[in-house]
PDB file of C-alpha atoms in Angstrom:
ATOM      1  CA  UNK A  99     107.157 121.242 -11.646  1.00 48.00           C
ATOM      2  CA  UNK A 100     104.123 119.181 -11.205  1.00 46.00           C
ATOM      3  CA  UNK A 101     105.317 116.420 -13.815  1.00 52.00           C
ATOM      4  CA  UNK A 102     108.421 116.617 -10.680  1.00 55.00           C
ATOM      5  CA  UNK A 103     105.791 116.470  -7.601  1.00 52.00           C
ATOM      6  CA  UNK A 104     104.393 113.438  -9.846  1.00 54.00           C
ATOM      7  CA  UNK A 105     107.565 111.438  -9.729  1.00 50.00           C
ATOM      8  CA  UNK A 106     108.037 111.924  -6.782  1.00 54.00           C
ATOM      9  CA  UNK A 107     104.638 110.581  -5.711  1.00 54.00           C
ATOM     10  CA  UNK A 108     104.508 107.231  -8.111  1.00 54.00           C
ATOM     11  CA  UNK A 109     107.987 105.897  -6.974  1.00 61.00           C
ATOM     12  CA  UNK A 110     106.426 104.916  -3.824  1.00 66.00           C
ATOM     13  CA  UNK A 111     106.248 101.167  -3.254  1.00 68.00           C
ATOM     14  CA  UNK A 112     102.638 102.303  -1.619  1.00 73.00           C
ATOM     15  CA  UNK A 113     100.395 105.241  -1.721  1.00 81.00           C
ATOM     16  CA  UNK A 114     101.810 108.003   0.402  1.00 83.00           C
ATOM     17  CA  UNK A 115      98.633 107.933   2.749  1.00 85.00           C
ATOM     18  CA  UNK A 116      99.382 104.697   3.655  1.00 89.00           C
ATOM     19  CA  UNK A 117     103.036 105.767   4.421  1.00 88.00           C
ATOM     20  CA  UNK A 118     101.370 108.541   6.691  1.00 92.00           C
ATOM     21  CA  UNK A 119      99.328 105.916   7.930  1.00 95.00           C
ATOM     22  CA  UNK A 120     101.898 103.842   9.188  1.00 94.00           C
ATOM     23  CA  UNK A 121     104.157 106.777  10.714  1.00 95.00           C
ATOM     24  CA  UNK A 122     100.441 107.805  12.985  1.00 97.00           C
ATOM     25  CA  UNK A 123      99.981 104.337  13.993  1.00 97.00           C
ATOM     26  CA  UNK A 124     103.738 104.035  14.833  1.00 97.00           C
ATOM     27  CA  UNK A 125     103.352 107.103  16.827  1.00 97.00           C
ATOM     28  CA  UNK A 126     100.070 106.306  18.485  1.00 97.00           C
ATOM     29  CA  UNK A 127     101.261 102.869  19.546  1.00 97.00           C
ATOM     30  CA  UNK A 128     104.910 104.010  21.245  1.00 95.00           C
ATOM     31  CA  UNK A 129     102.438 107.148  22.595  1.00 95.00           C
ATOM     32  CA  UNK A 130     100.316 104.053  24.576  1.00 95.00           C
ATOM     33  CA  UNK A 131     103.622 102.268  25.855  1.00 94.00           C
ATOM     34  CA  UNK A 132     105.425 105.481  26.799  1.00 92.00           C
ATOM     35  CA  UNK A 133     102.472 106.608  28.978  1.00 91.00           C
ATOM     36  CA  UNK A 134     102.578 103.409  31.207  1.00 88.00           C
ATOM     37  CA  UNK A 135     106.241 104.629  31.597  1.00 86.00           C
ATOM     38  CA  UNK A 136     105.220 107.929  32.342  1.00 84.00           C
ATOM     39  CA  UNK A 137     102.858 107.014  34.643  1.00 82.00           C
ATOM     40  CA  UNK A 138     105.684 104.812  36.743  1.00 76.00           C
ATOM     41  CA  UNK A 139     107.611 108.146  36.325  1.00 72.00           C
ATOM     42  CA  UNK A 140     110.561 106.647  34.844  1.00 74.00           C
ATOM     43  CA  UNK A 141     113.162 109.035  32.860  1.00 71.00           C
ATOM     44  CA  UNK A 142     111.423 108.025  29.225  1.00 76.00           C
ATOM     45  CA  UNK A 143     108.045 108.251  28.978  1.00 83.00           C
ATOM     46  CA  UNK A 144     105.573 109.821  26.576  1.00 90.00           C
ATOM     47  CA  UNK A 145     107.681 111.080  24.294  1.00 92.00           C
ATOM     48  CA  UNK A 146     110.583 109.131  23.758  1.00 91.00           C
ATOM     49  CA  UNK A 147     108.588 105.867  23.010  1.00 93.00           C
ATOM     50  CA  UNK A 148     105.998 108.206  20.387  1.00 95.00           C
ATOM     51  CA  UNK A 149     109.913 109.502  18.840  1.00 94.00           C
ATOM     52  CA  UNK A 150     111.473 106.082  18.937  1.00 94.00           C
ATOM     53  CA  UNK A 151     108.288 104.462  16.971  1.00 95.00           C
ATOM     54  CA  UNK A 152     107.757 107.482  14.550  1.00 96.00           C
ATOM     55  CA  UNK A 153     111.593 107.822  13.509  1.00 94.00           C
ATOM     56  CA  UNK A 154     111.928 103.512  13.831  1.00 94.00           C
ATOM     57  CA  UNK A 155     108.664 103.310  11.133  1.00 94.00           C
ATOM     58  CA  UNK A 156     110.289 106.189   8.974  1.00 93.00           C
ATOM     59  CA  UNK A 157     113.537 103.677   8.821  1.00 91.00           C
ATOM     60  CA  UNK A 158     111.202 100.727   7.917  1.00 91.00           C
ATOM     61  CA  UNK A 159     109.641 102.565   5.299  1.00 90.00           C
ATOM     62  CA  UNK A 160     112.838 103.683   4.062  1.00 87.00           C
ATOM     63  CA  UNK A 161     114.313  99.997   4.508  1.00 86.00           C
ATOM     64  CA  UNK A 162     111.460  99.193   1.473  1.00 84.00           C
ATOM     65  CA  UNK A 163     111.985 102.323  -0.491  1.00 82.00           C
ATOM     66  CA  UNK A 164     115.314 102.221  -1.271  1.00 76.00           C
ATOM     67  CA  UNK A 165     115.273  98.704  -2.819  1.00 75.00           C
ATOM     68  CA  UNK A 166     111.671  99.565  -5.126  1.00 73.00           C
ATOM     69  CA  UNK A 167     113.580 102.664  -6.544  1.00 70.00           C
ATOM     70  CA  UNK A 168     117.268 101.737  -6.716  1.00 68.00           C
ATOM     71  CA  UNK A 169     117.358  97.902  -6.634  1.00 61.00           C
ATOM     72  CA  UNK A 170     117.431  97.146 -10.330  1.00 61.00           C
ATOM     73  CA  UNK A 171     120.836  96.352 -10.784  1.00 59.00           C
ATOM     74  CA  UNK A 172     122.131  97.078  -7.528  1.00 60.00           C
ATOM     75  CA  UNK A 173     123.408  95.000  -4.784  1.00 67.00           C
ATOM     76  CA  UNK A 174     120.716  96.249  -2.087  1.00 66.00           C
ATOM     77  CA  UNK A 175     120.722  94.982   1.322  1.00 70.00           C
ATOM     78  CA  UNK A 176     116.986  96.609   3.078  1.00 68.00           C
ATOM     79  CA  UNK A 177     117.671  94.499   6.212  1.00 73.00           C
ATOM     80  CA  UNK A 178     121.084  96.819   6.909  1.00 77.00           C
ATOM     81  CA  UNK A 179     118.930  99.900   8.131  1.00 79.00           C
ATOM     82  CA  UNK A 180     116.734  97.909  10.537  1.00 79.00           C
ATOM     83  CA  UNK A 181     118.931  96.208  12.028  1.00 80.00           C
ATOM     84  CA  UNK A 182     121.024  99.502  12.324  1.00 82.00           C
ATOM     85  CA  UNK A 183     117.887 100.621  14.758  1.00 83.00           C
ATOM     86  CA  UNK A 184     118.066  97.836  16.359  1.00 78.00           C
ATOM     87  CA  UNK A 185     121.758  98.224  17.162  1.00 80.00           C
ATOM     88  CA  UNK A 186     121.398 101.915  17.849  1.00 82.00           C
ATOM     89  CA  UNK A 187     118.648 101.355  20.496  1.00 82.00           C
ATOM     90  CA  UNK A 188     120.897 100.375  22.828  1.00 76.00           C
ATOM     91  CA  UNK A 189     122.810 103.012  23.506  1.00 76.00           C
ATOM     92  CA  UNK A 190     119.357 105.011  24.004  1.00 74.00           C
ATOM     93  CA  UNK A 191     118.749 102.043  26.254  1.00 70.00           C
ATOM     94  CA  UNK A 192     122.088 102.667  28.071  1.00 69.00           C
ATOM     95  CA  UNK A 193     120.899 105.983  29.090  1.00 68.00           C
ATOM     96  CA  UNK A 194     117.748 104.780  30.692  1.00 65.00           C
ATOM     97  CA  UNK A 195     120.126 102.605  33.044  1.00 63.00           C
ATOM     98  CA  UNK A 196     122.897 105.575  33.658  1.00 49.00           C
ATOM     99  CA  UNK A 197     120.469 108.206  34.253  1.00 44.00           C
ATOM    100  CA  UNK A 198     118.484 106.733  37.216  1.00 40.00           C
ATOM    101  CA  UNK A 199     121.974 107.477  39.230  1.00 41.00           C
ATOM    102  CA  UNK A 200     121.692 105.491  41.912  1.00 40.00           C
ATOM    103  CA  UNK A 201     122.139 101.855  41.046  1.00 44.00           C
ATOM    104  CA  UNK A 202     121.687  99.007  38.251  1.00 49.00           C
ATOM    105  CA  UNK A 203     118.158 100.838  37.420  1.00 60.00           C
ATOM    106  CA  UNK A 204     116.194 101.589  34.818  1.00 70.00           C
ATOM    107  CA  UNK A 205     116.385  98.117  32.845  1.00 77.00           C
ATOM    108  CA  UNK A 206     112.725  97.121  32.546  1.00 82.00           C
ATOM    109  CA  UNK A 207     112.945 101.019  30.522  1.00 82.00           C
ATOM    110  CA  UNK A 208     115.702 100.035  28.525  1.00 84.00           C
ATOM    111  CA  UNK A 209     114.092  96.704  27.246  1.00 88.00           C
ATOM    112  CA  UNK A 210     110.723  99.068  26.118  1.00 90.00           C
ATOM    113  CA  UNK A 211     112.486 101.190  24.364  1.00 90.00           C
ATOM    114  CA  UNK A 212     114.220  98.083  22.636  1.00 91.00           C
ATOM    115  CA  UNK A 213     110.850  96.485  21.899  1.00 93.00           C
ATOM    116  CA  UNK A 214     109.416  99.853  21.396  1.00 94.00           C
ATOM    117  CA  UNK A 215     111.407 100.073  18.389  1.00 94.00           C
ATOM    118  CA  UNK A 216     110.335  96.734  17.191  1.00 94.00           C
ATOM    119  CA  UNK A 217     107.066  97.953  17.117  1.00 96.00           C
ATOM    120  CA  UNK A 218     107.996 100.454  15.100  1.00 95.00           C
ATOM    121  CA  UNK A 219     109.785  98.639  12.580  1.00 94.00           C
ATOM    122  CA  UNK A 220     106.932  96.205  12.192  1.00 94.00           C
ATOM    123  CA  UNK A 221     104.292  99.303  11.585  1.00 96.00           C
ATOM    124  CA  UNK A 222     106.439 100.788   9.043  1.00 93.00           C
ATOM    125  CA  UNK A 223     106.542  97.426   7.495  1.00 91.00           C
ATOM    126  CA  UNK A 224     102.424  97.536   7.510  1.00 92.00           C
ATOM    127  CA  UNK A 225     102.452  94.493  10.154  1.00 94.00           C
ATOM    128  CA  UNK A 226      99.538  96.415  11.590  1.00 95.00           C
ATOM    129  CA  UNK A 227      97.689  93.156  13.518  1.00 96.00           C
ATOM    130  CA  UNK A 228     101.497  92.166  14.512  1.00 96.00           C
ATOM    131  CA  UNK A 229     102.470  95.085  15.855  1.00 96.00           C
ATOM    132  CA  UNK A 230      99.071  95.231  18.080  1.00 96.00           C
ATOM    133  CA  UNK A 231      99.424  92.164  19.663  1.00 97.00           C
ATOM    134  CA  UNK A 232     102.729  93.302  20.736  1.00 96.00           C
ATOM    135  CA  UNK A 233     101.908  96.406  21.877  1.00 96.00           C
ATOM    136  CA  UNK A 234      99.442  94.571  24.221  1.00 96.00           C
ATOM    137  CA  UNK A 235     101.587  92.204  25.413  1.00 95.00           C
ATOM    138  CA  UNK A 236     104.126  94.816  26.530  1.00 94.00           C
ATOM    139  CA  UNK A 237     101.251  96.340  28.559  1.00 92.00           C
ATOM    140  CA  UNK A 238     100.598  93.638  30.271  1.00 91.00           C
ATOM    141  CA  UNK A 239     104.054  92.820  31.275  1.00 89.00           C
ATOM    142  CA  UNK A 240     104.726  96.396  32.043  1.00 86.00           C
ATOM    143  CA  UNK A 241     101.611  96.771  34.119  1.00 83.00           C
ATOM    144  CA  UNK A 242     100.381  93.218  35.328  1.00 80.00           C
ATOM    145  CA  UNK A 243     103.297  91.215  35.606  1.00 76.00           C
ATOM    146  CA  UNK A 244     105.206  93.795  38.351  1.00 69.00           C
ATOM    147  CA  UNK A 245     102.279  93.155  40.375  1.00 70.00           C
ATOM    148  CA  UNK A 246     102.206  89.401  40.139  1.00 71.00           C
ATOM    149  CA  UNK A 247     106.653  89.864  40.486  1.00 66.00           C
ATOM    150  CA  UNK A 248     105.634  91.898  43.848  1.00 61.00           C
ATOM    151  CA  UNK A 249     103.481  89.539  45.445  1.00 64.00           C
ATOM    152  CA  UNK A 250     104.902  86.305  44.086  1.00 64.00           C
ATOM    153  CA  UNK A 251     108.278  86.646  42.871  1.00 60.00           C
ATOM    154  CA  UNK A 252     109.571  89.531  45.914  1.00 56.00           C
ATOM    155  CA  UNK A 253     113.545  90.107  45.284  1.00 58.00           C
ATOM    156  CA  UNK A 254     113.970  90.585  49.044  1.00 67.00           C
ATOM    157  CA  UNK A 255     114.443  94.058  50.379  1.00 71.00           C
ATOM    158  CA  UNK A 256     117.440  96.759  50.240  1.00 74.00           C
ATOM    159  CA  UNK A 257     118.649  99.083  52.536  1.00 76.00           C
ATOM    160  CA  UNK A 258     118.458 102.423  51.544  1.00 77.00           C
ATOM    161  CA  UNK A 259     120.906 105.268  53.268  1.00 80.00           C
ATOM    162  CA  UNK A 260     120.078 108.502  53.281  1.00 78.00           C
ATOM    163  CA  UNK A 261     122.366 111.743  54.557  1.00 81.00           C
ATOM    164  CA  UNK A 262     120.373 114.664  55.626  1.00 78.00           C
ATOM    165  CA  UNK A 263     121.311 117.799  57.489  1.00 78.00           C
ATOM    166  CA  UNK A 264     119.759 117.091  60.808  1.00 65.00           C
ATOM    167  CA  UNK A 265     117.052 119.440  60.603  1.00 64.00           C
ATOM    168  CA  UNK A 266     113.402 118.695  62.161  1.00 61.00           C
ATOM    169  CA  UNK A 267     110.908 117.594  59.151  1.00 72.00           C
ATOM    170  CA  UNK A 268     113.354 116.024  57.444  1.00 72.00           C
ATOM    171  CA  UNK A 269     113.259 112.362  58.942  1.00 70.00           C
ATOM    172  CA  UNK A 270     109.429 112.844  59.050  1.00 73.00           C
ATOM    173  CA  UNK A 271     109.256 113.370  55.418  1.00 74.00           C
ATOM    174  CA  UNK A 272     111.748 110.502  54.526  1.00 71.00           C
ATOM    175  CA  UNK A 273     109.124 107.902  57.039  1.00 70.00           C
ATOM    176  CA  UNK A 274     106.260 109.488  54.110  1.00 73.00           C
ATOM    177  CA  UNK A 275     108.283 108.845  51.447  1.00 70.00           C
ATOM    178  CA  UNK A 276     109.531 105.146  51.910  1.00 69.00           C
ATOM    179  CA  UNK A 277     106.349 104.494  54.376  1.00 66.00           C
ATOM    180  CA  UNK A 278     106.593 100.288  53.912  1.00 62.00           C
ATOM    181  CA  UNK A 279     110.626 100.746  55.009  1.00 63.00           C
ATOM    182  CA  UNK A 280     111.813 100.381  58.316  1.00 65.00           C
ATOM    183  CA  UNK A 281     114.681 102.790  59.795  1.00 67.00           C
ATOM    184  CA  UNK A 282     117.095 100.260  61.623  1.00 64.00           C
ATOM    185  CA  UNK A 283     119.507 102.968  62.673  1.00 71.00           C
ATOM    186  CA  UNK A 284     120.014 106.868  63.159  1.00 73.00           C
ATOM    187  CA  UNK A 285     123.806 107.999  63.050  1.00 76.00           C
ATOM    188  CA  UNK A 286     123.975 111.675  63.883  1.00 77.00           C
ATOM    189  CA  UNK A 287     127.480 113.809  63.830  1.00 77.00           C
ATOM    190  CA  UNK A 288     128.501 117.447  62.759  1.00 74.00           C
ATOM    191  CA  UNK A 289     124.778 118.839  61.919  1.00 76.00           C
ATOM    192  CA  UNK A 290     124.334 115.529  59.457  1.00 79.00           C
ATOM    193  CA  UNK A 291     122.162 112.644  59.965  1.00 78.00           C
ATOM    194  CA  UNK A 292     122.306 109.431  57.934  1.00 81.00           C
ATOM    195  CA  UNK A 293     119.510 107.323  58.266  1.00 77.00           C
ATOM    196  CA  UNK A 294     119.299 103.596  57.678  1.00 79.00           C
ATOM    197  CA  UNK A 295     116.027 102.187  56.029  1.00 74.00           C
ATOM    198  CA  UNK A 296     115.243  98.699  54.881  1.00 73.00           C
ATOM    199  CA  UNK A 297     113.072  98.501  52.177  1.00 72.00           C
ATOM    200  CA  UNK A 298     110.803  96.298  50.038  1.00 68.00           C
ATOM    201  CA  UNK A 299     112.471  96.018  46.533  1.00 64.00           C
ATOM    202  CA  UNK A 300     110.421  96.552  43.235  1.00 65.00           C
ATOM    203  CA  UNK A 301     112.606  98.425  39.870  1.00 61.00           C
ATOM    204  CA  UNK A 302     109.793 100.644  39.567  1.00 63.00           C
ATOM    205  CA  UNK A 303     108.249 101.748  42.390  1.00 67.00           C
ATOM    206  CA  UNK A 304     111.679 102.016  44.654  1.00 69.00           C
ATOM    207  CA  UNK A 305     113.277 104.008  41.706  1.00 71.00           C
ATOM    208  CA  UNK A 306     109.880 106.420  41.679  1.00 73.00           C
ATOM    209  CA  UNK A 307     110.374 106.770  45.745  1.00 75.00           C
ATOM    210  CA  UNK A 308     114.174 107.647  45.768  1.00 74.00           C
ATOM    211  CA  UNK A 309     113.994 110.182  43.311  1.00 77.00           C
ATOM    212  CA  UNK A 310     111.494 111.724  45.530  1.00 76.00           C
ATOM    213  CA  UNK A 311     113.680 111.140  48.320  1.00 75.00           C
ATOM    214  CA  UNK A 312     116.577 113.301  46.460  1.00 73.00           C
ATOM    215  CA  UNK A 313     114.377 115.809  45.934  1.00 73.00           C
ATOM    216  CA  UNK A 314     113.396 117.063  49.605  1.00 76.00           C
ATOM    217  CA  UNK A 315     115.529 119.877  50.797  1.00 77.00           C
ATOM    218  CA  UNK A 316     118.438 118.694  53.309  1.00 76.00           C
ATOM    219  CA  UNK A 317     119.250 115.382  51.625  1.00 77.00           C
ATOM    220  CA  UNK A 318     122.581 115.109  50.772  1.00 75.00           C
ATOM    221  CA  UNK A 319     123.327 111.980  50.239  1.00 77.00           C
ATOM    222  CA  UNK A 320     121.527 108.695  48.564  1.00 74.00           C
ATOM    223  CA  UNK A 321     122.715 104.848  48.359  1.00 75.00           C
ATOM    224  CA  UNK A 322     121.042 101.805  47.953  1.00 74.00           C
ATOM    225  CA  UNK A 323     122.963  98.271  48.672  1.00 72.00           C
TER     226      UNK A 323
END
């Protein structure tokens, strides 16, 4: 039995603690990038970037295992299971985009998660320094750059239209919501109101206002053009 655990142990290309290593700093790395997502309150945050990293390490690891154990003799590819991640990312990135509802949103999410995983890959690899610098440099387009896009680099403004039942509070709470839009028009028939705002436009903080917007009691209804 122990003679088994042994084997086990010594076919390692490394020592298993620096396999564990690698997984934690995976995890603690996606963990750093999914909390400025959270914080933006986009649909993955916290843990879907720690998940992505930990299982996208695991795979990198796996990627070097395979060939160190079974590659004497056999035609080994350990390229075919990253770049498998790196193909499989986008569907997770897909659903980012689809799940925001509402329009084209959701991409500066999707490309995280796809860079996310890179990270990953590159820890399980033991690209520790590598994989640092990256993770910085993400933060500082996630979280400097949209301020520099706002001020410098403004996309213009949307109009937003919102049905509500026309109920008093409503309209007040929709001003406190989008407080930098202006309502350009009120159409009011059969107990409904649909109110016309135009907006500033920035991915983040628009998508963080209209899901706030959908969730006040008497909207029906939520476009942005």
């Amino acid at each position: 039995m122990l003679q088994n655990l042994s084997f086990l142990v010594e076919t390692y290309p490394f020592p298993l603690w620096e396999g564990v290593l690698r997984i934690f700093v995976a995890m603690l790395f996606g963990a750093v990038i999914g909390l400025e997502r959270e914080r933006r309150r986009q649909p993955a945050g916290f843990r879907t970037h720690s998940v992505l990293a930990v299982g996208s390490a695991l795979l990198s690891i796996v990627s070097i295992y395979i060939p160190s154990v079974y590659g004497t003799g056999v035609n080994v590819d350990p390229s075919r299971i990253a770049s498998q991640v790196v193909s499989g990312i986008g569907f997770l990135g897909a659903g980012a985009i689809l799940r925001m509802g509402i329009s084209v949103k959701g991409l500066t999410t999707a490309a995280s998660l796809w860079t996310t995983a890179g990270i990953g890959l590159a820890v399980g690899a033991g690209m520790y320094l590598l994989s640092l610098f990256s993770t910085l440099v993400l933060l500082v387009v996630l979280s400097l750059m949209s301020k520099f896009e706002r001020e410098f680099l403004s996309k213009g403004t949307k109009v937003v239209r919102v049905v509500v039942e026309d109920t008093s509070g409503v309209l007040e709470e929709l001003e406190k919501i989008l407080e930098e839009g202006r309502v350009f028009r009120v159409k009011r028939s059969g107990g409904q109101a649909e109110v016309y705002f135009e907006v500033p436009y920035e991915e983040d903080e628009l998508s963080s206002k209209l899901r706030d917007v959908l969730k006040l009691r008497g909207v029906v209804s939520l476009e942005v053009t």
